[in-house]
PDB file of C-alpha atoms in Angstrom:
ATOM      1  CA  MET A   8      59.254  66.434 -30.905  1.00 49.00           C
ATOM      2  CA  ALA A   9      56.997  65.025 -33.611  1.00 57.00           C
ATOM      3  CA  VAL A  10      53.263  65.310 -33.280  1.00 60.00           C
ATOM      4  CA  THR A  11      51.738  61.844 -33.471  1.00 66.00           C
ATOM      5  CA  ASP A  12      48.059  62.810 -33.760  1.00 66.00           C
ATOM      6  CA  ARG A  13      47.514  65.305 -36.569  1.00 70.00           C
ATOM      7  CA  GLY A  14      43.740  65.099 -36.485  1.00 72.00           C
ATOM      8  CA  GLY A  15      41.083  63.516 -38.643  1.00 77.00           C
ATOM      9  CA  GLY A  16      41.214  66.227 -41.303  1.00 84.00           C
ATOM     10  CA  VAL A  17      44.815  65.496 -42.221  1.00 88.00           C
ATOM     11  CA  ILE A  18      44.187  61.753 -42.354  1.00 88.00           C
ATOM     12  CA  ALA A  19      41.109  62.243 -44.539  1.00 91.00           C
ATOM     13  CA  THR A  20      43.028  64.556 -46.870  1.00 93.00           C
ATOM     14  CA  ARG A  21      45.821  62.020 -47.219  1.00 94.00           C
ATOM     15  CA  ILE A  22      43.350  59.245 -47.994  1.00 95.00           C
ATOM     16  CA  VAL A  23      41.571  61.354 -50.629  1.00 96.00           C
ATOM     17  CA  LEU A  24      44.882  62.355 -52.229  1.00 97.00           C
ATOM     18  CA  GLY A  25      46.097  58.747 -52.205  1.00 97.00           C
ATOM     19  CA  LEU A  26      42.895  57.451 -53.798  1.00 98.00           C
ATOM     20  CA  THR A  27      43.012  60.221 -56.400  1.00 98.00           C
ATOM     21  CA  GLY A  28      46.593  59.291 -57.254  1.00 97.00           C
ATOM     22  CA  ILE A  29      45.677  55.618 -57.599  1.00 98.00           C
ATOM     23  CA  ALA A  30      42.708  56.500 -59.831  1.00 98.00           C
ATOM     24  CA  VAL A  31      44.810  58.732 -62.104  1.00 98.00           C
ATOM     25  CA  ALA A  32      47.550  56.080 -62.333  1.00 96.00           C
ATOM     26  CA  GLY A  33      44.926  53.452 -63.200  1.00 96.00           C
ATOM     27  CA  TYR A  34      43.447  55.677 -65.898  1.00 96.00           C
ATOM     28  CA  GLY A  35      46.914  56.232 -67.352  1.00 93.00           C
ATOM     29  CA  ALA A  36      47.559  52.484 -67.344  1.00 92.00           C
ATOM     30  CA  VAL A  37      44.267  51.856 -69.192  1.00 93.00           C
ATOM     31  CA  LEU A  38      45.163  54.481 -71.810  1.00 92.00           C
ATOM     32  CA  LEU A  39      48.628  52.982 -72.157  1.00 90.00           C
ATOM     33  CA  TRP A  40      47.277  49.449 -72.504  1.00 89.00           C
ATOM     34  CA  ASP A  41      45.214  50.460 -75.565  1.00 89.00           C
ATOM     35  CA  ASN A  42      48.438  50.923 -77.565  1.00 91.00           C
ATOM     36  CA  PRO A  43      50.008  48.133 -79.611  1.00 93.00           C
ATOM     37  CA  PRO A  44      52.926  46.239 -78.011  1.00 91.00           C
ATOM     38  CA  VAL A  45      55.472  48.028 -80.221  1.00 94.00           C
ATOM     39  CA  VAL A  46      54.408  51.419 -78.858  1.00 92.00           C
ATOM     40  CA  ILE A  47      54.391  50.144 -75.266  1.00 92.00           C
ATOM     41  CA  THR A  48      57.918  48.794 -75.766  1.00 94.00           C
ATOM     42  CA  ARG A  49      59.093  52.155 -77.119  1.00 93.00           C
ATOM     43  CA  ILE A  50      57.503  53.979 -74.192  1.00 91.00           C
ATOM     44  CA  LEU A  51      59.200  51.645 -71.715  1.00 92.00           C
ATOM     45  CA  VAL A  52      62.569  52.053 -73.455  1.00 95.00           C
ATOM     46  CA  TRP A  53      62.237  55.853 -73.365  1.00 92.00           C
ATOM     47  CA  ALA A  54      61.259  55.719 -69.683  1.00 92.00           C
ATOM     48  CA  VAL A  55      64.235  53.520 -68.774  1.00 96.00           C
ATOM     49  CA  VAL A  56      66.665  55.586 -70.864  1.00 96.00           C
ATOM     50  CA  GLY A  57      65.335  58.814 -69.333  1.00 92.00           C
ATOM     51  CA  VAL A  58      65.845  57.526 -65.792  1.00 96.00           C
ATOM     52  CA  ALA A  59      69.299  56.159 -66.657  1.00 96.00           C
ATOM     53  CA  VAL A  60      70.433  59.412 -68.291  1.00 94.00           C
ATOM     54  CA  HIS A  61      69.144  61.389 -65.333  1.00 93.00           C
ATOM     55  CA  ASP A  62      70.742  59.154 -62.710  1.00 96.00           C
ATOM     56  CA  LEU A  63      74.038  58.474 -64.493  1.00 97.00           C
ATOM     57  CA  VAL A  64      74.685  61.784 -66.282  1.00 95.00           C
ATOM     58  CA  PHE A  65      72.521  64.709 -65.222  1.00 91.00           C
ATOM     59  CA  ALA A  66      72.358  64.196 -61.437  1.00 94.00           C
ATOM     60  CA  PRO A  67      76.130  63.635 -60.971  1.00 96.00           C
ATOM     61  CA  LEU A  68      76.861  66.601 -63.241  1.00 94.00           C
ATOM     62  CA  CYS A  69      74.559  68.839 -61.188  1.00 91.00           C
ATOM     63  CA  ALA A  70      76.103  67.583 -57.938  1.00 94.00           C
ATOM     64  CA  ALA A  71      79.614  68.266 -59.238  1.00 96.00           C
ATOM     65  CA  LEU A  72      78.662  71.750 -60.445  1.00 92.00           C
ATOM     66  CA  GLY A  73      76.993  72.482 -57.113  1.00 91.00           C
ATOM     67  CA  LEU A  74      80.044  71.348 -55.171  1.00 94.00           C
ATOM     68  CA  ALA A  75      82.362  73.359 -57.408  1.00 95.00           C
ATOM     69  CA  GLY A  76      80.112  76.403 -57.056  1.00 91.00           C
ATOM     70  CA  ARG A  77      80.152  76.125 -53.266  1.00 92.00           C
ATOM     71  CA  ARG A  78      83.946  76.023 -53.271  1.00 94.00           C
ATOM     72  CA  LEU A  79      84.657  78.632 -55.955  1.00 95.00           C
ATOM     73  CA  LEU A  80      81.909  81.252 -55.608  1.00 93.00           C
ATOM     74  CA  PRO A  81      81.573  83.703 -52.733  1.00 91.00           C
ATOM     75  CA  VAL A  82      78.564  83.083 -50.497  1.00 86.00           C
ATOM     76  CA  GLY A  83      76.607  86.062 -51.837  1.00 84.00           C
ATOM     77  CA  TRP A  84      76.837  84.790 -55.416  1.00 90.00           C
ATOM     78  CA  GLN A  85      75.898  81.154 -54.768  1.00 91.00           C
ATOM     79  CA  SER A  86      72.109  81.467 -54.630  1.00 91.00           C
ATOM     80  CA  PRO A  87      71.647  83.722 -57.673  1.00 93.00           C
ATOM     81  CA  VAL A  88      74.037  81.603 -59.758  1.00 95.00           C
ATOM     82  CA  ALA A  89      72.180  78.436 -58.745  1.00 94.00           C
ATOM     83  CA  VAL A  90      68.814  79.966 -59.692  1.00 95.00           C
ATOM     84  CA  ALA A  91      70.198  81.239 -63.006  1.00 97.00           C
ATOM     85  CA  GLY A  92      71.658  77.803 -63.724  1.00 95.00           C
ATOM     86  CA  LEU A  93      68.305  76.152 -63.072  1.00 94.00           C
ATOM     87  CA  CYS A  94      66.520  78.682 -65.294  1.00 97.00           C
ATOM     88  CA  SER A  95      69.105  78.086 -68.028  1.00 96.00           C
ATOM     89  CA  VAL A  96      68.556  74.328 -67.946  1.00 93.00           C
ATOM     90  CA  VAL A  97      64.782  74.819 -68.162  1.00 95.00           C
ATOM     91  CA  LEU A  98      65.115  77.238 -71.093  1.00 96.00           C
ATOM     92  CA  VAL A  99      67.430  74.879 -72.982  1.00 93.00           C
ATOM     93  CA  LEU A 100      65.102  71.923 -72.396  1.00 90.00           C
ATOM     94  CA  LEU A 101      62.146  73.967 -73.633  1.00 91.00           C
ATOM     95  CA  ALA A 102      64.093  74.987 -76.747  1.00 90.00           C
ATOM     96  CA  ILE A 103      65.091  71.451 -77.770  1.00 86.00           C
ATOM     97  CA  PRO A 104      61.895  70.679 -79.748  1.00 81.00           C
ATOM     98  CA  VAL A 105      62.175  73.712 -82.027  1.00 81.00           C
ATOM     99  CA  TYR A 106      65.795  72.976 -82.910  1.00 78.00           C
ATOM    100  CA  GLY A 107      64.630  69.821 -84.725  1.00 72.00           C
ATOM    101  CA  LYS A 108      62.205  72.026 -86.713  1.00 72.00           C
ATOM    102  CA  PRO A 109      59.271  69.607 -86.590  1.00 71.00           C
ATOM    103  CA  GLY A 110      56.592  70.219 -89.206  1.00 70.00           C
ATOM    104  CA  LEU A 111      58.682  72.655 -91.231  1.00 71.00           C
ATOM    105  CA  ARG A 112      57.823  72.260 -94.919  1.00 75.00           C
ATOM    106  CA  PRO A 113      58.327  74.561 -97.908  1.00 77.00           C
ATOM    107  CA  ASP A 114      54.558  74.779 -98.429  1.00 79.00           C
ATOM    108  CA  ASN A 115      53.962  75.977 -94.824  1.00 74.00           C
ATOM    109  CA  PRO A 116      56.410  78.778 -93.950  1.00 71.00           C
ATOM    110  CA  THR A 117      54.420  79.865 -90.879  1.00 70.00           C
ATOM    111  CA  VAL A 118      55.291  76.844 -88.738  1.00 69.00           C
ATOM    112  CA  LEU A 119      58.654  77.958 -87.399  1.00 73.00           C
ATOM    113  CA  ASP A 120      58.743  81.557 -88.555  1.00 75.00           C
ATOM    114  CA  ARG A 121      60.947  82.961 -85.778  1.00 80.00           C
ATOM    115  CA  ASP A 122      64.643  82.883 -85.005  1.00 84.00           C
ATOM    116  CA  TYR A 123      64.400  80.485 -82.056  1.00 85.00           C
ATOM    117  CA  PRO A 124      68.164  80.184 -81.423  1.00 88.00           C
ATOM    118  CA  LEU A 125      68.393  83.962 -81.109  1.00 92.00           C
ATOM    119  CA  GLY A 126      65.417  83.934 -78.745  1.00 92.00           C
ATOM    120  CA  LEU A 127      67.107  81.306 -76.594  1.00 94.00           C
ATOM    121  CA  TRP A 128      70.338  83.310 -76.419  1.00 96.00           C
ATOM    122  CA  ILE A 129      68.453  86.494 -75.524  1.00 97.00           C
ATOM    123  CA  SER A 130      66.534  84.640 -72.800  1.00 97.00           C
ATOM    124  CA  LEU A 131      69.749  83.189 -71.384  1.00 97.00           C
ATOM    125  CA  ALA A 132      71.381  86.624 -71.458  1.00 98.00           C
ATOM    126  CA  VAL A 133      68.454  88.144 -69.543  1.00 98.00           C
ATOM    127  CA  VAL A 134      68.624  85.367 -66.943  1.00 98.00           C
ATOM    128  CA  TRP A 135      72.363  85.762 -66.402  1.00 98.00           C
ATOM    129  CA  LEU A 136      72.174  89.577 -66.353  1.00 98.00           C
ATOM    130  CA  CYS A 137      69.784  89.221 -63.433  1.00 96.00           C
ATOM    131  CA  VAL A 138      72.545  87.570 -61.355  1.00 95.00           C
ATOM    132  CA  PRO A 139      74.744  90.669 -60.891  1.00 94.00           C
ATOM    133  CA  ALA A 140      71.618  92.839 -60.664  1.00 94.00           C
ATOM    134  CA  TYR A 141      70.325  90.704 -57.783  1.00 92.00           C
ATOM    135  CA  TYR A 142      73.738  90.748 -56.099  1.00 89.00           C
ATOM    136  CA  ALA A 143      73.961  94.537 -56.432  1.00 90.00           C
ATOM    137  CA  ALA A 144      70.435  94.961 -55.069  1.00 88.00           C
ATOM    138  CA  THR A 145      71.128  92.783 -52.031  1.00 84.00           C
ATOM    139  CA  ARG A 146      74.368  94.666 -51.335  1.00 82.00           C
ATOM    140  CA  ARG A 147      72.383  97.923 -51.113  1.00 82.00           C
ATOM    141  CA  LEU A 148      69.991  96.584 -48.469  1.00 77.00           C
ATOM    142  CA  PRO A 149      70.562  98.054 -44.993  1.00 73.00           C
ATOM    143  CA  VAL A 150      70.637  94.606 -43.320  1.00 68.00           C
ATOM    144  CA  ARG A 151      72.033  91.631 -45.153  1.00 63.00           C
ATOM    145  CA  GLN A 152      70.624  88.129 -44.980  1.00 58.00           C
ATOM    146  CA  ASP A 153      73.017  86.745 -42.354  1.00 59.00           C
ATOM    147  CA  ASP A 154      74.021  90.051 -40.767  1.00 59.00           C
ATOM    148  CA  VAL A 155      72.085  89.528 -37.539  1.00 56.00           C
ATOM    149  CA  VAL A 156      73.235  85.938 -37.126  1.00 57.00           C
ATOM    150  CA  GLU A 157      76.898  86.770 -37.756  1.00 56.00           C
ATOM    151  CA  HIS A 158      76.994  89.106 -34.746  1.00 58.00           C
ATOM    152  CA  GLU A 159      75.695  86.433 -32.359  1.00 61.00           C
ATOM    153  CA  ARG A 160      77.829  83.981 -30.431  1.00 63.00           C
ATOM    154  CA  ALA A 161      76.954  80.378 -29.699  1.00 62.00           C
ATOM    155  CA  ASP A 162      76.233  81.234 -26.049  1.00 62.00           C
ATOM    156  CA  ASP A 163      73.963  84.196 -26.939  1.00 62.00           C
ATOM    157  CA  VAL A 164      70.854  82.087 -26.583  1.00 63.00           C
ATOM    158  CA  GLU A 165      68.159  83.571 -24.427  1.00 66.00           C
ATOM    159  CA  ARG A 166      66.461  81.461 -21.833  1.00 65.00           C
ATOM    160  CA  GLN A 167      63.699  79.473 -23.471  1.00 65.00           C
ATOM    161  CA  PRO A 168      60.293  79.144 -21.837  1.00 66.00           C
ATOM    162  CA  PRO A 169      59.587  75.740 -20.310  1.00 67.00           C
ATOM    163  CA  ALA A 170      58.041  73.132 -22.587  1.00 69.00           C
ATOM    164  CA  VAL A 171      54.325  72.698 -22.088  1.00 66.00           C
TER     165      VAL A 171
END
């Protein structure tokens, strides 16, 4: 049953957070409005394209991969593979800017002085090596995650105390 009265502190906190959000959004709008119309148009196009790519490409792809993972992977592997997949996406997104080599000029060799593709591959390898390590560690635990629940039946519910 939902609690209808959460107290004055929760209401005050929500009001303060809401007003803070409105103030920050207003400040962002003022900063945005100072740009010329060409820049505002480019920002709007990038915002619309970003939402469209997310909704039409990335979200369905993630849903399909999640569904396939639920059907193909054993239960014990599903969580670590999902976490490793999320970490991989974050690492790849963080690596995108350095693949374009912004600011790299012959007169400034210190700008991108590392082998960033190798670093990305090493990071991805570490992430994916953690998957079997996590699985092996959880297999060695004396009680598994669902071990207690699996030995219960649907009618093994103890009598609950009366509601107050």
